[in-house]
Amino acid sequence: MSEENLIKTGYPHIDRPWMKWYDKERLQRMPPKMNIQQYIRNENVGREQLTARTYYGKKTTYGEMFQKQDEASRVFSELGVKKQDRIMYLVPNIPESGDLWLGAAQIGAISDFVDPRPDSMDLKANSKKVLELIKGEKAKYLVAIDQAYLGILKPIENEIKDLGIEKIITLSANDSMDLSGKINYLLDVINYNAIRNEKLKGTTVKKLKWYQALKTKIQSLKKMDELYKKAVKTSPLEILSYSELVKECKSSFRSVYEENLVQYIGHTSGTSGSKPKPIPVTNEEAISAVEQIRSGELSLPPRTKVLHVLPFFAPFGAYNNFLSDCSTGCNHIEVPEFEISEFAYLIKKYRPNAILGTPAWLSKLPDCKYLKGIDLSCVEKIGYGGDSMDPEDEERLNTWLRVRGSKAVIEKGHGMSEYCGVGAYAQKDYNKLGSIGIPMPDTIYTIVDPENEDDLVPLKFKDDEERLKGELVVSSDAVTSGKLDGKIIVPHYTMDNLDCIRTRDLVEMDRDGIFYHVDRKDRAFTRFDGYKVIPAKVEDAIVKNEKVKYAKVVPYFSEGHNGNMPICHLVLHENITSKDDKKKIVQEIVNKQIIGNPEMSSRQIPTKFKFREELPLSKNSKVDFVELTNEALTGEEINVDIHETNLAVEGITVY
């Protein structure tokens, strides 16, 4: 490790002391100029026989995967998709998701991934949200998994037709399953039922009336198939099965590359509002993100089995948990649906070599019965993003991994959708407890005055200062241009000839160039599952209830989720003491102000409501959020139980 890049001027963006951690020879490669499909194909020359993915036991080689991406290019071409046409997807992590994306990119089209999960119990609200996305992002074609078509698109078909969209392409999660895969899927249903059944927790699958779970699932699949066939017959649109389109397609296609063509639109998890904002990404930005992962020695070697659970609509899932691994010949284990409680089951079943998740998923693993006594020497890399983990939990996990035979240590990073996910990463000697690591090789992190909203005023180390603290700004070739249809979605700033974006994150940097996350300027925090909660947006919605005077939302640690969830501190216009009356008010807030509000997500619902006569104030007479956050639970709170998987909110109970 060279010592030449130490603090000189005191300004991080000039000194870049973190570069001493990198091998300069590995940084010489220039990112190639091509579309991302061609990039992945070129990087895997000679690996065509390696397994690219595993889906319920069925394996697909890289050669076969490239053929399927070519099929997607042909299908889209035959449907009339042209360069820069937008295809909006409502799909989970099934094999077709990646194939359609890269197939569309190959012909210069844009894949616009939106969250396929109905996040509200109000079905009309779900459909309205998606309709607004279709309008706002000017989609010309729609691709949806059959459940999303029936539950979200079917109710708005007439409105979709009025927008000039005549066709919807549908997929089924079992399109890529062979017979053994379907049996494998049904076995998962049995095991998932065992995990979910809290009353029978600790018993064996044999005692769980597994046949009832299997019978129920088969009946629901048959019912959905019947509903789908009926919906297709009565639809004012042309509903096309993708698997049938592949069989019938006879078109050819031409691979397209032009500089600065957008090929992907992902979405934030609500970091600046409850409504996710679109993040357009060009081929160059995508390849820069992947190349930095590789030159920074984060990439995985060929044949690595990677658990792929992070979604395509989040750039972190698309690029850090899919595209970068595809570029080095990894084997993705595709998982379309699971609950957090089933994460350990997936590890036991698939024995992956690499695992990416959230702190809440990982910190639960040592206590999970499914991994009790299991040898985990297969796990070679394990990391998290989206939130922070206590250093104590990190050490506990590292100890547990060693006891289970794994040589891996917990790695972590920091990033934003605005630059394709990861921007800083902690591994090797710069994997300090509590840190977020160092910036990627071609990414510059610097610290500015958080109080100056108009300009970027860089801060510098004082002579006796060990850590520099302020707001983080980022510059990188992977940063989105932030413009879509002439609108500025992500504002850019210029500082010392660097093109930068503000993150709203408060951070510290030590003299070795290692960064530590401190807080968010907008009080935003991350739920246990990586979903961002925006307190101000939730508060604005709740105070629209005529009974509410003040509403303040802060995080609390949920034992059940093993991570943060939102709690709302309520002050009413009139004092209410009856618990039943309080429950009625909470039920009303949940149903009217959040579930019935198309601008809100049900994942923003506070899971505890605390009624109080007044809010605590700080010395300067402002609401004391530190006191609210640190305040202990009393058991008198009104609870909201949200039953959800990674695909849907399935039920809400107030008690």
Short mmCIF file of C-alpha atoms in Angstrom, two decimals, residues 206-626:
data_model
loop_
_atom_site.label_atom_id
_atom_site.label_comp_id
_atom_site.label_asym_id
_atom_site.label_seq_id
_atom_site.Cartn_x
_atom_site.Cartn_y
_atom_site.Cartn_z
CA LYS A 206 -44.40 -33.57 8.91
CA LYS A 207 -46.64 -32.33 11.73
CA LEU A 208 -47.64 -29.19 9.89
CA LYS A 209 -50.47 -30.58 7.75
CA TRP A 210 -48.30 -29.78 4.76
CA TYR A 211 -50.86 -31.27 2.42
CA GLN A 212 -53.29 -28.50 3.36
CA ALA A 213 -50.74 -25.82 2.45
CA LEU A 214 -50.04 -27.60 -0.82
CA LYS A 215 -53.73 -28.03 -1.62
CA THR A 216 -54.43 -24.36 -0.89
CA LYS A 217 -51.57 -23.22 -3.12
CA ILE A 218 -52.60 -25.45 -6.03
CA GLN A 219 -56.17 -24.20 -5.73
CA SER A 220 -55.01 -20.58 -5.73
CA LEU A 221 -52.85 -21.20 -8.81
CA LYS A 222 -55.79 -22.77 -10.63
CA LYS A 223 -58.05 -19.90 -9.64
CA MET A 224 -55.52 -17.34 -10.83
CA ASP A 225 -55.20 -19.20 -14.15
CA GLU A 226 -58.98 -19.09 -14.57
CA LEU A 227 -59.10 -15.39 -13.70
CA TYR A 228 -56.28 -14.69 -16.14
CA LYS A 229 -58.01 -16.49 -19.03
CA LYS A 230 -61.25 -14.66 -18.31
CA ALA A 231 -59.45 -11.32 -18.08
CA VAL A 232 -57.75 -11.86 -21.44
CA LYS A 233 -61.09 -12.60 -23.13
CA THR A 234 -62.77 -9.48 -21.76
CA SER A 235 -59.83 -7.10 -22.12
CA PRO A 236 -60.09 -4.04 -24.39
CA LEU A 237 -56.36 -4.52 -24.98
CA GLU A 238 -54.38 -7.26 -26.67
CA ILE A 239 -52.91 -9.44 -23.92
CA LEU A 240 -49.91 -11.34 -25.22
CA SER A 241 -48.10 -14.24 -23.55
CA TYR A 242 -44.34 -13.72 -23.80
CA SER A 243 -43.65 -17.44 -24.04
CA GLU A 244 -46.01 -17.65 -27.02
CA LEU A 245 -44.44 -14.60 -28.65
CA VAL A 246 -41.03 -16.29 -28.47
CA LYS A 247 -42.39 -19.40 -30.21
CA GLU A 248 -44.04 -17.42 -33.00
CA CYS A 249 -41.37 -14.75 -33.56
CA LYS A 250 -39.59 -14.77 -36.92
CA SER A 251 -38.04 -11.29 -36.89
CA SER A 252 -34.38 -10.35 -36.84
CA PHE A 253 -32.82 -7.42 -34.99
CA ARG A 254 -29.89 -5.01 -35.19
CA SER A 255 -27.68 -4.36 -32.18
CA VAL A 256 -27.57 -0.63 -31.41
CA TYR A 257 -25.02 1.52 -29.65
CA GLU A 258 -24.89 5.30 -29.56
CA GLU A 259 -23.30 7.39 -26.85
CA ASN A 260 -25.52 8.57 -24.00
CA LEU A 261 -28.52 6.40 -24.83
CA VAL A 262 -30.60 5.66 -21.73
CA GLN A 263 -31.10 1.89 -21.43
CA TYR A 264 -32.61 1.56 -17.93
CA ILE A 265 -34.88 3.47 -15.59
CA GLY A 266 -34.89 2.34 -11.98
CA HIS A 267 -36.50 3.95 -8.98
CA THR A 268 -35.43 5.21 -5.59
CA SER A 269 -36.96 3.72 -2.48
CA GLY A 270 -38.42 7.10 -1.61
CA THR A 271 -35.34 8.94 -0.37
CA SER A 272 -36.80 12.37 -1.16
CA GLY A 273 -40.49 11.57 -0.91
CA SER A 274 -42.97 8.77 -0.53
CA LYS A 275 -43.28 8.62 -4.30
CA PRO A 276 -40.20 6.99 -5.86
CA LYS A 277 -38.40 9.07 -8.43
CA PRO A 278 -37.13 7.62 -11.72
CA ILE A 279 -33.39 7.21 -12.20
CA PRO A 280 -32.35 7.06 -15.89
CA VAL A 281 -29.07 5.22 -16.58
CA THR A 282 -27.10 5.21 -19.84
CA ASN A 283 -24.90 2.37 -21.11
CA GLU A 284 -21.81 4.37 -20.15
CA GLU A 285 -23.02 5.02 -16.60
CA ALA A 286 -23.94 1.37 -16.13
CA ILE A 287 -20.61 0.09 -17.44
CA SER A 288 -18.73 2.62 -15.30
CA ALA A 289 -20.53 1.31 -12.20
CA VAL A 290 -19.65 -2.30 -13.06
CA GLU A 291 -16.07 -1.52 -14.05
CA GLN A 292 -15.48 0.28 -10.75
CA ILE A 293 -16.68 -2.77 -8.85
CA ARG A 294 -14.21 -4.87 -10.79
CA SER A 295 -11.22 -2.52 -10.57
CA GLY A 296 -11.94 -2.06 -6.87
CA GLU A 297 -11.61 -5.85 -6.42
CA LEU A 298 -15.20 -6.26 -5.28
CA SER A 299 -16.24 -8.53 -8.14
CA LEU A 300 -16.75 -12.26 -7.68
CA PRO A 301 -14.86 -14.99 -9.57
CA PRO A 302 -16.50 -17.24 -12.20
CA ARG A 303 -18.82 -20.01 -10.92
CA THR A 304 -19.62 -18.14 -7.69
CA LYS A 305 -23.16 -18.99 -6.59
CA VAL A 306 -24.89 -15.72 -5.73
CA LEU A 307 -28.24 -15.45 -3.96
CA HIS A 308 -30.14 -12.91 -6.11
CA VAL A 309 -32.91 -11.47 -3.94
CA LEU A 310 -32.53 -7.71 -4.46
CA PRO A 311 -35.04 -6.41 -7.04
CA PHE A 312 -34.46 -5.13 -10.57
CA PHE A 313 -36.40 -1.90 -9.99
CA ALA A 314 -33.73 -0.83 -7.46
CA PRO A 315 -30.43 0.06 -9.18
CA PHE A 316 -28.52 -1.64 -6.34
CA GLY A 317 -30.25 -4.91 -7.21
CA ALA A 318 -29.94 -4.40 -10.96
CA TYR A 319 -26.27 -3.48 -11.04
CA ASN A 320 -24.57 -4.65 -7.84
CA ASN A 321 -26.49 -7.89 -7.38
CA PHE A 322 -27.01 -8.81 -11.04
CA LEU A 323 -25.11 -7.05 -13.81
CA SER A 324 -21.70 -6.90 -12.09
CA ASP A 325 -21.89 -10.60 -11.20
CA CYS A 326 -22.99 -11.48 -14.73
CA SER A 327 -19.88 -9.70 -16.03
CA THR A 328 -17.60 -12.20 -14.26
CA GLY A 329 -19.39 -15.49 -14.96
CA CYS A 330 -21.28 -15.96 -11.69
CA ASN A 331 -24.29 -18.24 -11.16
CA HIS A 332 -27.35 -16.32 -9.97
CA ILE A 333 -29.88 -18.15 -7.81
CA GLU A 334 -33.10 -16.35 -8.72
CA VAL A 335 -35.62 -15.93 -5.89
CA PRO A 336 -38.90 -14.23 -6.90
CA GLU A 337 -40.69 -14.18 -3.54
CA PHE A 338 -39.83 -14.71 0.12
CA GLU A 339 -40.42 -13.29 3.57
CA ILE A 340 -37.55 -12.02 5.68
CA SER A 341 -38.11 -14.92 8.08
CA GLU A 342 -37.41 -17.30 5.17
CA PHE A 343 -34.00 -15.82 4.31
CA ALA A 344 -32.12 -18.40 6.39
CA TYR A 345 -34.10 -21.19 4.74
CA LEU A 346 -32.89 -19.98 1.33
CA ILE A 347 -29.28 -20.07 2.53
CA LYS A 348 -29.66 -23.59 3.89
CA LYS A 349 -31.34 -24.78 0.68
CA TYR A 350 -29.08 -23.21 -1.94
CA ARG A 351 -25.71 -23.05 -0.09
CA PRO A 352 -24.65 -19.83 -1.87
CA ASN A 353 -21.06 -18.59 -1.99
CA ALA A 354 -22.07 -14.92 -1.91
CA ILE A 355 -24.92 -13.21 -0.08
CA LEU A 356 -26.07 -9.59 -0.33
CA GLY A 357 -28.85 -8.37 1.91
CA THR A 358 -29.86 -5.87 4.57
CA PRO A 359 -28.59 -5.64 8.16
CA ALA A 360 -31.92 -6.95 9.48
CA TRP A 361 -31.76 -10.06 7.29
CA LEU A 362 -28.18 -10.87 8.25
CA SER A 363 -28.31 -10.08 11.96
CA LYS A 364 -31.09 -12.64 12.46
CA LEU A 365 -29.08 -15.52 11.00
CA PRO A 366 -27.17 -16.66 14.13
CA ASP A 367 -30.45 -17.26 15.98
CA CYS A 368 -32.22 -19.10 13.18
CA LYS A 369 -33.02 -22.75 13.80
CA TYR A 370 -32.63 -23.57 10.11
CA LEU A 371 -28.91 -22.84 10.32
CA LYS A 372 -28.30 -24.44 13.71
CA GLY A 373 -25.21 -26.61 13.42
CA ILE A 374 -25.01 -26.08 9.63
CA ASP A 375 -21.55 -25.87 8.06
CA LEU A 376 -21.27 -22.54 6.20
CA SER A 377 -17.82 -22.96 4.70
CA CYS A 378 -19.57 -22.40 1.35
CA VAL A 379 -20.08 -18.71 2.21
CA GLU A 380 -17.11 -16.79 0.83
CA LYS A 381 -18.55 -13.27 0.71
CA ILE A 382 -21.34 -11.69 2.70
CA GLY A 383 -22.31 -8.03 2.72
CA TYR A 384 -25.10 -5.58 3.25
CA GLY A 385 -26.31 -2.15 2.19
CA GLY A 386 -29.31 0.12 2.61
CA ASP A 387 -28.80 0.70 6.33
CA SER A 388 -26.18 0.48 9.06
CA MET A 389 -25.43 -2.30 11.51
CA ASP A 390 -24.28 -1.94 15.10
CA PRO A 391 -20.57 -2.80 15.47
CA GLU A 392 -21.57 -5.31 18.17
CA ASP A 393 -23.86 -7.13 15.75
CA GLU A 394 -21.13 -7.05 13.13
CA GLU A 395 -18.63 -8.68 15.50
CA ARG A 396 -21.23 -11.21 16.61
CA LEU A 397 -21.92 -12.19 13.00
CA ASN A 398 -18.23 -12.49 12.18
CA THR A 399 -17.72 -14.78 15.18
CA TRP A 400 -20.74 -16.87 14.20
CA LEU A 401 -19.45 -17.22 10.64
CA ARG A 402 -16.05 -18.42 11.86
CA VAL A 403 -17.68 -20.98 14.18
CA ARG A 404 -19.75 -22.23 11.23
CA GLY A 405 -16.61 -22.69 9.11
CA SER A 406 -16.84 -19.60 6.89
CA LYS A 407 -13.79 -17.42 6.28
CA ALA A 408 -16.00 -14.50 5.21
CA VAL A 409 -16.34 -11.34 7.29
CA ILE A 410 -19.25 -8.93 7.08
CA GLU A 411 -18.64 -6.32 4.39
CA LYS A 412 -20.76 -3.25 3.80
CA GLY A 413 -21.09 -0.20 1.65
CA HIS A 414 -22.85 3.04 1.00
CA GLY A 415 -24.63 4.12 -2.11
CA MET A 416 -27.62 5.64 -3.82
CA SER A 417 -29.85 4.77 -6.73
CA GLU A 418 -28.57 7.99 -8.31
CA TYR A 419 -25.24 6.30 -9.07
CA CYS A 420 -26.28 2.69 -9.69
CA GLY A 421 -26.06 1.56 -6.09
CA VAL A 422 -22.70 1.21 -4.39
CA GLY A 423 -20.40 4.24 -4.21
CA ALA A 424 -18.23 3.26 -1.25
CA TYR A 425 -17.34 -0.17 0.08
CA ALA A 426 -15.65 -1.65 3.15
CA GLN A 427 -13.49 -4.75 2.78
CA LYS A 428 -9.97 -5.93 3.58
CA ASP A 429 -7.94 -3.54 5.78
CA TYR A 430 -10.37 -0.67 5.27
CA ASN A 431 -13.34 -2.67 6.61
CA LYS A 432 -13.46 -0.87 9.96
CA LEU A 433 -16.30 -1.59 12.37
CA GLY A 434 -19.07 0.95 11.89
CA SER A 435 -17.61 2.35 8.67
CA ILE A 436 -19.01 2.48 5.14
CA GLY A 437 -15.55 2.04 3.63
CA ILE A 438 -13.79 4.04 0.94
CA PRO A 439 -15.10 5.46 -2.35
CA MET A 440 -14.97 3.31 -5.46
CA PRO A 441 -11.89 3.87 -7.68
CA ASP A 442 -13.48 6.44 -10.02
CA THR A 443 -15.83 7.93 -7.45
CA ILE A 444 -15.02 11.01 -5.40
CA TYR A 445 -16.66 11.52 -2.01
CA THR A 446 -16.21 14.90 -0.41
CA ILE A 447 -17.68 16.78 2.52
CA VAL A 448 -19.42 20.15 2.34
CA ASP A 449 -21.08 22.56 4.74
CA PRO A 450 -24.53 21.05 5.43
CA GLU A 451 -26.00 24.44 6.37
CA ASN A 452 -25.39 26.00 2.96
CA GLU A 453 -28.27 24.89 0.73
CA ASP A 454 -27.41 27.15 -2.22
CA ASP A 455 -23.77 26.31 -2.89
CA LEU A 456 -21.31 23.50 -2.29
CA VAL A 457 -18.81 24.81 0.23
CA PRO A 458 -16.13 22.13 0.73
CA LEU A 459 -14.83 21.56 4.24
CA LYS A 460 -11.20 20.76 5.05
CA PHE A 461 -9.32 19.06 7.86
CA LYS A 462 -7.93 21.27 10.57
CA ASP A 463 -4.40 20.43 11.69
CA ASP A 464 -5.52 18.70 14.89
CA GLU A 465 -8.70 17.16 13.47
CA GLU A 466 -8.90 13.37 13.22
CA ARG A 467 -12.28 13.27 11.49
CA LEU A 468 -14.02 15.67 9.13
CA LYS A 469 -17.81 15.90 9.45
CA GLY A 470 -20.44 17.37 7.12
CA GLU A 471 -22.74 16.60 4.20
CA LEU A 472 -21.59 14.09 1.61
CA VAL A 473 -21.49 15.02 -2.08
CA VAL A 474 -20.53 12.57 -4.82
CA SER A 475 -18.89 12.79 -8.23
CA SER A 476 -18.60 9.79 -10.56
CA ASP A 477 -19.06 8.72 -14.17
CA ALA A 478 -21.72 6.36 -12.80
CA VAL A 479 -23.88 9.24 -11.53
CA THR A 480 -27.09 9.62 -13.51
CA SER A 481 -27.48 12.74 -15.62
CA GLY A 482 -30.64 13.21 -13.60
CA LYS A 483 -32.67 14.45 -16.56
CA LEU A 484 -35.72 12.82 -18.08
CA ASP A 485 -37.95 14.39 -20.73
CA GLY A 486 -36.37 17.75 -20.10
CA LYS A 487 -37.10 17.64 -16.37
CA ILE A 488 -34.36 17.76 -13.75
CA ILE A 489 -34.91 14.85 -11.38
CA VAL A 490 -31.50 14.86 -9.70
CA PRO A 491 -29.94 18.34 -9.41
CA HIS A 492 -26.25 18.60 -10.27
CA TYR A 493 -23.74 21.06 -8.84
CA THR A 494 -20.26 22.15 -9.87
CA MET A 495 -17.43 22.31 -7.36
CA ASP A 496 -13.77 22.80 -8.35
CA ASN A 497 -14.56 21.52 -11.87
CA LEU A 498 -16.26 18.40 -10.48
CA ASP A 499 -19.83 17.54 -11.45
CA CYS A 500 -21.48 16.53 -8.16
CA ILE A 501 -24.78 15.59 -6.53
CA ARG A 502 -25.81 16.15 -2.93
CA THR A 503 -26.71 13.07 -0.92
CA ARG A 504 -28.33 14.64 2.16
CA ASP A 505 -26.25 12.18 4.18
CA LEU A 506 -24.19 13.46 7.08
CA VAL A 507 -20.86 11.60 7.23
CA GLU A 508 -17.41 11.63 8.79
CA MET A 509 -14.09 10.83 7.10
CA ASP A 510 -10.88 9.90 8.90
CA ARG A 511 -7.39 10.70 7.69
CA ASP A 512 -7.09 7.34 5.93
CA GLY A 513 -10.01 8.23 3.65
CA ILE A 514 -12.45 5.86 5.40
CA PHE A 515 -16.00 7.17 5.72
CA TYR A 516 -18.60 6.70 8.47
CA HIS A 517 -22.32 7.38 8.09
CA VAL A 518 -23.77 9.63 10.81
CA ASP A 519 -27.35 10.62 9.89
CA ARG A 520 -29.75 11.93 7.27
CA LYS A 521 -30.45 15.66 6.95
CA ASP A 522 -34.14 15.03 6.19
CA ARG A 523 -34.60 12.65 9.16
CA ALA A 524 -35.14 9.82 6.68
CA PHE A 525 -34.35 6.38 8.03
CA THR A 526 -34.32 2.87 6.68
CA ARG A 527 -36.72 0.13 7.72
CA PHE A 528 -35.42 -3.34 8.51
CA ASP A 529 -35.87 -4.37 4.86
CA GLY A 530 -34.03 -1.46 3.25
CA TYR A 531 -37.17 0.59 2.48
CA LYS A 532 -36.70 4.31 3.16
CA VAL A 533 -39.20 6.03 5.44
CA ILE A 534 -39.60 9.78 4.94
CA PRO A 535 -40.97 11.14 8.22
CA ALA A 536 -42.05 14.54 6.87
CA LYS A 537 -44.21 12.94 4.16
CA VAL A 538 -45.86 10.56 6.63
CA GLU A 539 -46.44 13.37 9.09
CA ASP A 540 -47.98 15.60 6.43
CA ALA A 541 -50.41 12.82 5.53
CA ILE A 542 -51.38 12.00 9.13
CA VAL A 543 -52.09 15.59 10.20
CA LYS A 544 -54.71 15.83 7.47
CA ASN A 545 -56.88 13.83 9.84
CA GLU A 546 -59.09 16.43 11.54
CA LYS A 547 -58.57 14.88 14.98
CA VAL A 548 -54.76 15.17 14.82
CA LYS A 549 -52.96 18.30 16.00
CA TYR A 550 -49.33 17.10 15.73
CA ALA A 551 -47.73 13.96 14.33
CA LYS A 552 -44.02 13.19 14.51
CA VAL A 553 -42.46 10.01 13.12
CA VAL A 554 -39.16 8.54 14.31
CA PRO A 555 -37.57 5.09 14.14
CA TYR A 556 -37.71 2.52 16.91
CA PHE A 557 -36.01 -0.85 17.09
CA SER A 558 -38.51 -3.62 16.41
CA GLU A 559 -37.55 -6.91 18.07
CA GLY A 560 -39.85 -8.82 15.73
CA HIS A 561 -38.23 -7.42 12.59
CA ASN A 562 -34.77 -7.11 14.13
CA GLY A 563 -34.44 -3.63 12.69
CA ASN A 564 -35.98 -0.19 12.48
CA MET A 565 -39.68 0.47 12.00
CA PRO A 566 -41.58 3.80 12.26
CA ILE A 567 -43.42 4.94 15.38
CA CYS A 568 -45.75 7.95 15.30
CA HIS A 569 -46.09 10.27 18.29
CA LEU A 570 -49.58 11.79 18.16
CA VAL A 571 -51.04 14.85 19.84
CA LEU A 572 -54.80 15.22 19.30
CA HIS A 573 -56.95 18.33 19.45
CA GLU A 574 -58.95 16.64 22.20
CA ASN A 575 -57.56 14.33 24.85
CA ILE A 576 -58.73 10.71 24.47
CA THR A 577 -58.07 8.09 27.12
CA SER A 578 -60.05 5.07 25.91
CA LYS A 579 -57.83 2.50 24.18
CA ASP A 580 -60.73 1.47 21.92
CA ASP A 581 -61.16 5.09 20.82
CA LYS A 582 -57.42 5.35 20.16
CA LYS A 583 -57.56 2.18 18.05
CA LYS A 584 -60.42 3.65 16.01
CA ILE A 585 -58.40 6.80 15.32
CA VAL A 586 -55.35 4.78 14.27
CA GLN A 587 -57.51 2.58 12.03
CA GLU A 588 -58.93 5.72 10.43
CA ILE A 589 -55.46 7.22 9.89
CA VAL A 590 -54.13 4.00 8.39
CA ASN A 591 -57.11 3.53 6.05
CA LYS A 592 -57.79 7.11 4.97
CA GLN A 593 -54.55 9.02 5.29
CA ILE A 594 -52.17 6.29 4.09
CA ILE A 595 -53.83 3.29 2.41
CA GLY A 596 -56.41 5.48 0.68
CA ASN A 597 -53.81 8.04 -0.36
CA PRO A 598 -52.31 7.31 -3.81
CA GLU A 599 -49.27 9.42 -2.90
CA MET A 600 -48.41 7.15 0.03
CA SER A 601 -47.02 3.65 0.36
CA SER A 602 -48.36 1.20 2.92
CA ARG A 603 -44.73 0.53 3.79
CA GLN A 604 -44.68 4.03 5.32
CA ILE A 605 -47.33 3.05 7.90
CA PRO A 606 -46.04 3.47 11.46
CA THR A 607 -46.29 0.15 13.27
CA LYS A 608 -46.75 1.88 16.62
CA PHE A 609 -48.75 4.99 17.56
CA LYS A 610 -48.05 6.71 20.85
CA PHE A 611 -50.69 9.15 22.09
CA ARG A 612 -49.41 12.03 24.19
CA GLU A 613 -50.54 15.40 25.51
CA GLU A 614 -47.53 17.32 24.16
CA LEU A 615 -44.24 16.84 22.30
CA PRO A 616 -40.87 17.25 24.04
CA LEU A 617 -38.98 20.41 23.07
CA SER A 618 -35.27 21.12 22.90
CA LYS A 619 -33.59 24.17 24.45
CA ASN A 620 -34.28 26.21 21.33
CA SER A 621 -37.99 25.31 21.54
CA LYS A 622 -37.95 22.90 18.61
CA VAL A 623 -39.29 19.34 18.71
CA ASP A 624 -36.65 17.19 20.39
CA PHE A 625 -36.35 14.30 17.95
CA VAL A 626 -33.43 12.81 19.87
#
